[in-house]
mmCIF file of N, CA and C in Angstrom:
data_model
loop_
_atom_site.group_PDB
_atom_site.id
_atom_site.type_symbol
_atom_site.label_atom_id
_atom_site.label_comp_id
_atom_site.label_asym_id
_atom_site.label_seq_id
_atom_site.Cartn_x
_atom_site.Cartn_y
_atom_site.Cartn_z
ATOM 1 N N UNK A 1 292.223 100.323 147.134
ATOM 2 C CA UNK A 1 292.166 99.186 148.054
ATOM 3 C C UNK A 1 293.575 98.754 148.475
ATOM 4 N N UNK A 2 294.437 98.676 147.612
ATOM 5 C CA UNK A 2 295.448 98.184 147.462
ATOM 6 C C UNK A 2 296.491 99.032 148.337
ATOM 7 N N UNK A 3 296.056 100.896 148.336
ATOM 8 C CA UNK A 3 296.709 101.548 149.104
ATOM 9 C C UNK A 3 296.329 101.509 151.067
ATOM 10 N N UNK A 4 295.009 101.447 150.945
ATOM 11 C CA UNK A 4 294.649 101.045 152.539
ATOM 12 C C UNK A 4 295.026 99.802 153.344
ATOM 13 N N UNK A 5 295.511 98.700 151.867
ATOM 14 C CA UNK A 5 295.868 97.614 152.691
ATOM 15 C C UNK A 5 297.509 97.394 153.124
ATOM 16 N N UNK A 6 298.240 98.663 152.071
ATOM 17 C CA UNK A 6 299.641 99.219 152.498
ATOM 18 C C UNK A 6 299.561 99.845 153.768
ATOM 19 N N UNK A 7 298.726 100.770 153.827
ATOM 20 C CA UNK A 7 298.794 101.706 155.087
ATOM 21 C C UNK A 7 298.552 100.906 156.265
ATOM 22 N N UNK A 8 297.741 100.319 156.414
ATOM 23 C CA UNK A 8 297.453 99.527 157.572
ATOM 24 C C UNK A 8 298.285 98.122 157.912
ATOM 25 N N UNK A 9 299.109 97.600 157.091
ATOM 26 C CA UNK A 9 300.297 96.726 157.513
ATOM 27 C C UNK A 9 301.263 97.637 157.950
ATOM 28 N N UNK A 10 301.417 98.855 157.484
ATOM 29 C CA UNK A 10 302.833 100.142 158.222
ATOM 30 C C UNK A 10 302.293 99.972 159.870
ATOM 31 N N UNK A 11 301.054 100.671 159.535
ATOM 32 C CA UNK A 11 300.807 100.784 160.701
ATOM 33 C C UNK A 11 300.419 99.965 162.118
ATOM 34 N N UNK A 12 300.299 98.281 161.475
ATOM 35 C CA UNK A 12 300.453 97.218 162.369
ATOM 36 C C UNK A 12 302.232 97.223 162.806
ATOM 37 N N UNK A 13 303.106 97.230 161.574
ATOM 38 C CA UNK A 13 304.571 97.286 162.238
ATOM 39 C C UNK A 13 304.704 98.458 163.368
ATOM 40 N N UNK A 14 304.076 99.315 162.668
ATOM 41 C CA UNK A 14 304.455 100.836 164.042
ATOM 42 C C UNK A 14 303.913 100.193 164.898
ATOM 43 N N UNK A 15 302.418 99.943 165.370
ATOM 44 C CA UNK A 15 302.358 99.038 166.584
ATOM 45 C C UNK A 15 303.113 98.023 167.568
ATOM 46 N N UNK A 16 303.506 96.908 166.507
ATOM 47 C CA UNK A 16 304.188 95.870 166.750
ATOM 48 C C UNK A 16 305.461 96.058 167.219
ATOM 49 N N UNK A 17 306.174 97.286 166.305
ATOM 50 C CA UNK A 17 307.652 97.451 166.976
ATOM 51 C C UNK A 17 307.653 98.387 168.363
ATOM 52 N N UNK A 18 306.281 99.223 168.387
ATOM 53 C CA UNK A 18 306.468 99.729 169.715
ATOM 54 C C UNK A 18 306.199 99.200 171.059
ATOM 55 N N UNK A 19 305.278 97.944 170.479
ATOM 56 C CA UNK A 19 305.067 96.674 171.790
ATOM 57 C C UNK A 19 306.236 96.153 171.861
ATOM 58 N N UNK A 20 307.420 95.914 170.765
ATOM 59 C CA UNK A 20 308.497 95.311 171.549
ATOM 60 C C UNK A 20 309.488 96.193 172.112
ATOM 61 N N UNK A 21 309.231 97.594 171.852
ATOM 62 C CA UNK A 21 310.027 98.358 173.103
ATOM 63 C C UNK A 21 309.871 98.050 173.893
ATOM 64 N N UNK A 22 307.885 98.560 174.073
ATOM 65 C CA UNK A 22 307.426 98.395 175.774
ATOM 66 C C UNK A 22 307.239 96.889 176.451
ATOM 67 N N UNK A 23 307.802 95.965 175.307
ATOM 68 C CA UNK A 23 307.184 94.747 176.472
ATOM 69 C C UNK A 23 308.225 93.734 177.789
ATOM 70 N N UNK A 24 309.785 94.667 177.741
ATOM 71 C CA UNK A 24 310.140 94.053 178.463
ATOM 72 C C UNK A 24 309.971 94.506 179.690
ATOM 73 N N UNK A 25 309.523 95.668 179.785
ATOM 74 C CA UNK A 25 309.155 96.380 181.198
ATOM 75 C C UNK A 25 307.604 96.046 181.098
ATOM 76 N N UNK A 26 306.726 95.883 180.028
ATOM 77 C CA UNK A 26 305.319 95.448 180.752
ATOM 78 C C UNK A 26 305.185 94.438 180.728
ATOM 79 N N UNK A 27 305.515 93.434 180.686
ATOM 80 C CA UNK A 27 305.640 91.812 180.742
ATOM 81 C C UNK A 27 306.177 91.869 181.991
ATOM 82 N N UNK A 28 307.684 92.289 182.221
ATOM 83 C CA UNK A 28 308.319 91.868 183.559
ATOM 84 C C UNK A 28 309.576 91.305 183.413
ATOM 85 N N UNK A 29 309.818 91.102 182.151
ATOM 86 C CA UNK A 29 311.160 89.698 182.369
ATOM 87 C C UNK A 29 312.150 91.111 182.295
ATOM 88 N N UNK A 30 312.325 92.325 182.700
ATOM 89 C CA UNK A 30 313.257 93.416 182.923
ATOM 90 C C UNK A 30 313.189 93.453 184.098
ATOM 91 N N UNK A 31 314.110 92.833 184.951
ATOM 92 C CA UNK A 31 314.022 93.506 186.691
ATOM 93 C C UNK A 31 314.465 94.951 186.821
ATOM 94 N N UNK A 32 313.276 95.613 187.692
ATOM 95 C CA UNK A 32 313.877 97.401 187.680
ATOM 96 C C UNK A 32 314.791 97.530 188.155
ATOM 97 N N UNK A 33 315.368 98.038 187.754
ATOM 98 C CA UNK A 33 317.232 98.867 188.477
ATOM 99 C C UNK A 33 318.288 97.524 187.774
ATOM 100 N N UNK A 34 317.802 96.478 187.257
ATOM 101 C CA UNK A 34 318.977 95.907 186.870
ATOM 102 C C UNK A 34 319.607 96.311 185.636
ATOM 103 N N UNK A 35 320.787 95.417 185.558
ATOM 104 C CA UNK A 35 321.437 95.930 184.182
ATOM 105 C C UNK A 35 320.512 94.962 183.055
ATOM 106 N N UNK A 36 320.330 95.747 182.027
ATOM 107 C CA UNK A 36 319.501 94.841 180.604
ATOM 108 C C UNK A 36 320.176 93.829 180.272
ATOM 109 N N UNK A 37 319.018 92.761 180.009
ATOM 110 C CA UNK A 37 319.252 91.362 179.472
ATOM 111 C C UNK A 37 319.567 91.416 178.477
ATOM 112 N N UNK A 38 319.887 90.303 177.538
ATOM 113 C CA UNK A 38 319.848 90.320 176.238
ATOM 114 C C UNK A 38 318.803 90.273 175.204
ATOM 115 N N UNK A 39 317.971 89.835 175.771
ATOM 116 C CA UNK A 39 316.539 89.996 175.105
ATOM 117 C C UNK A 39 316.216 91.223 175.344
ATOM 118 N N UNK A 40 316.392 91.880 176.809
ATOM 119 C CA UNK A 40 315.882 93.311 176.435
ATOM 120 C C UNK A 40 316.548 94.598 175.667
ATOM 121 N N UNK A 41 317.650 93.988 175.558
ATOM 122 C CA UNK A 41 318.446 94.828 174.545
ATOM 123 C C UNK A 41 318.305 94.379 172.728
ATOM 124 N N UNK A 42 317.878 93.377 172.539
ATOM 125 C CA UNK A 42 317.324 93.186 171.124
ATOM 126 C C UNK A 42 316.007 93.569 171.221
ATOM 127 N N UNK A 43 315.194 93.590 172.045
ATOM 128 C CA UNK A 43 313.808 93.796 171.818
ATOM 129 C C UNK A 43 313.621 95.059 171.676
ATOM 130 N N UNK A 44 314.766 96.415 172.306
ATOM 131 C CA UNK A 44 314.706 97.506 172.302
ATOM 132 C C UNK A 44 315.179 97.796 170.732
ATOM 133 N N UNK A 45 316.216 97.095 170.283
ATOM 134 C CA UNK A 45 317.223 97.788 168.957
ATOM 135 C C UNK A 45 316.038 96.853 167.845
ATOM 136 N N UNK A 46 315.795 96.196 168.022
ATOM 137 C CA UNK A 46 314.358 95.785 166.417
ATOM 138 C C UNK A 46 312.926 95.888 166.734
ATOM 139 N N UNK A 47 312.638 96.128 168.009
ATOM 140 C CA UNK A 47 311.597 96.923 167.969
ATOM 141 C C UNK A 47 311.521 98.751 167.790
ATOM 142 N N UNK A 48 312.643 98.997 168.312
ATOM 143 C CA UNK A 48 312.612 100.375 167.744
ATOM 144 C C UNK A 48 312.693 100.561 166.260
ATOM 145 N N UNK A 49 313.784 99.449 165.739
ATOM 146 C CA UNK A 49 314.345 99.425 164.278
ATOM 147 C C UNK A 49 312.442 99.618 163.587
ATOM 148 N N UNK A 50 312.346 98.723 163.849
ATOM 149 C CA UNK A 50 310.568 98.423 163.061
ATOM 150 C C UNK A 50 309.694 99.705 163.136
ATOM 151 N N UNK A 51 309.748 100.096 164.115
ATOM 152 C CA UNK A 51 308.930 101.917 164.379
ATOM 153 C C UNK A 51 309.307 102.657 163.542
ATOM 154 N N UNK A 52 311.198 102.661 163.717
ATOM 155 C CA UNK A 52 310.895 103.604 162.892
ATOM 156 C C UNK A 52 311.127 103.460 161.655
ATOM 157 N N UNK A 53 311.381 102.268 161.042
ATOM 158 C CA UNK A 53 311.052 102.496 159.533
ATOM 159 C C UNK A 53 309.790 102.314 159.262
ATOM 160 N N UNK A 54 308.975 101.848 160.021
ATOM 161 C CA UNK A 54 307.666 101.935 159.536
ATOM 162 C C UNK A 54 306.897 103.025 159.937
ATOM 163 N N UNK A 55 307.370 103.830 160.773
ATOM 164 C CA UNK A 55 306.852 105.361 160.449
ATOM 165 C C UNK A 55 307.523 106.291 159.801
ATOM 166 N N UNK A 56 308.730 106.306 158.928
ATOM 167 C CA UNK A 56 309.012 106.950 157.855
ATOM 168 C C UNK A 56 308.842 106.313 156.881
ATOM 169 N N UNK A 57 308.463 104.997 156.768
ATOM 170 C CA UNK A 57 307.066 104.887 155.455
ATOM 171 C C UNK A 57 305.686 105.664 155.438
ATOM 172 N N UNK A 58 305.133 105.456 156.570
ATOM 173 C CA UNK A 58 303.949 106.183 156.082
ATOM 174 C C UNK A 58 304.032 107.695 156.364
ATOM 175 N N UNK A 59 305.564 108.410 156.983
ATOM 176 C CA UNK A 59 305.537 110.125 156.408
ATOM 177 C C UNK A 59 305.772 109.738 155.084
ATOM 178 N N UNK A 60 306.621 109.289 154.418
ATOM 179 C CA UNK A 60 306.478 109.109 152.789
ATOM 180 C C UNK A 60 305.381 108.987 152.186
ATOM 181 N N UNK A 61 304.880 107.896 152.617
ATOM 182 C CA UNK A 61 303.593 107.934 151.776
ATOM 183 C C UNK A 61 302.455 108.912 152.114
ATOM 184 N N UNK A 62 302.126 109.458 153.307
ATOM 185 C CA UNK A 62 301.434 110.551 153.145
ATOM 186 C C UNK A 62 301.741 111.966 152.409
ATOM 187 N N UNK A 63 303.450 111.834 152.550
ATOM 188 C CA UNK A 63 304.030 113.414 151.603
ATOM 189 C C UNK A 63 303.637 113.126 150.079
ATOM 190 N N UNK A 64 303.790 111.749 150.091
ATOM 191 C CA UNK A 64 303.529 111.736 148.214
ATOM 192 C C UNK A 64 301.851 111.698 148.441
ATOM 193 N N UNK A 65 301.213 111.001 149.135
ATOM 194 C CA UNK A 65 299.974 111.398 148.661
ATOM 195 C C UNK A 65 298.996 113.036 148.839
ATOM 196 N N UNK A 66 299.744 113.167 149.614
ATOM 197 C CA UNK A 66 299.549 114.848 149.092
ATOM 198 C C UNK A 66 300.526 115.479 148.082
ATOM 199 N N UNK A 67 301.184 115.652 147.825
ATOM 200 C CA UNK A 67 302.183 116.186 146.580
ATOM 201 C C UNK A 67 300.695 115.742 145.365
ATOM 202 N N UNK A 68 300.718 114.105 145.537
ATOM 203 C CA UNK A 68 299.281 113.866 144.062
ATOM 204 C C UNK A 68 298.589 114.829 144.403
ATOM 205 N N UNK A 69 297.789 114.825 145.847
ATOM 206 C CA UNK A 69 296.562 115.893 145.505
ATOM 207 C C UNK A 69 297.023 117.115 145.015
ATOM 208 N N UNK A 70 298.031 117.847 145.415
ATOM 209 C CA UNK A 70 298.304 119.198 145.133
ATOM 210 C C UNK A 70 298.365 119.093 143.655
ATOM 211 N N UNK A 71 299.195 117.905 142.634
ATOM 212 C CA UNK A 71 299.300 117.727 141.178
ATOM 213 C C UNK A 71 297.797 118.230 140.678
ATOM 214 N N UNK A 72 296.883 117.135 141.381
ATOM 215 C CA UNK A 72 295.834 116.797 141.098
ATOM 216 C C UNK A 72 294.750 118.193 140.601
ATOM 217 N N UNK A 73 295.116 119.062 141.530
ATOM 218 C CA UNK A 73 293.985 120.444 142.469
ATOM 219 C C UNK A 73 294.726 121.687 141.261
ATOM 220 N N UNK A 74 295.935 121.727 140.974
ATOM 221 C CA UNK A 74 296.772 122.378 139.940
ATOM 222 C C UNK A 74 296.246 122.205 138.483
ATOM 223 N N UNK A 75 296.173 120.891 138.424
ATOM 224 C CA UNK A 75 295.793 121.064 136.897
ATOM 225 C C UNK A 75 294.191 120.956 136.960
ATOM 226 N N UNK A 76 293.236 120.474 137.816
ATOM 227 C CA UNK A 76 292.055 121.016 137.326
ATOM 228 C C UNK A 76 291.741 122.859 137.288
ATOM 229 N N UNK A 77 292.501 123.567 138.594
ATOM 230 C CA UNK A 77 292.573 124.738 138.256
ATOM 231 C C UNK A 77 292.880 125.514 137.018
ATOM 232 N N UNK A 78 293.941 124.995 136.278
ATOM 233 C CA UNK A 78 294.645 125.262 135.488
ATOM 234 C C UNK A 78 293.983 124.696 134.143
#
């Protein structure tokens, strides 16, 4: 339980930080062709920041949770 309710807060940040890439161009407050605001230049550097550490949490945690199964599949073979 405890692991699905890890996985699925990663994966609300992966969401969340990739809405604040995309939201200064889908909102609007980015005029096209201008030079970036300051909000759209933080919204780009901690919304990206948030993606991607929260999607090299869950490659981690999926590499270790397979590494267990493979532990797992080894010693009942064995």
């Amino acid at each position: 339980m405890k692991a699905k309710l890890g996985v699925s807060a990663l994966v609300l940040l992966f969401l969340g930080g990739l809405w604040l890439v995309a939201a200064p161009f889908a909102v609007g407050y980015q005029p096209r062709g201008a030079a970036y605001a300051d909000a759209t230049v933080n919204d780009l550097w901690v919304g990206g920041s948030i993606a991607v550490l929260s999607f090299a949490s869950l490659v981690t945690y999926a590499a270790d949770a397979l590494r267990e199964l493979a532990r797992r599949g080894k010693h009942a073979d064995g």
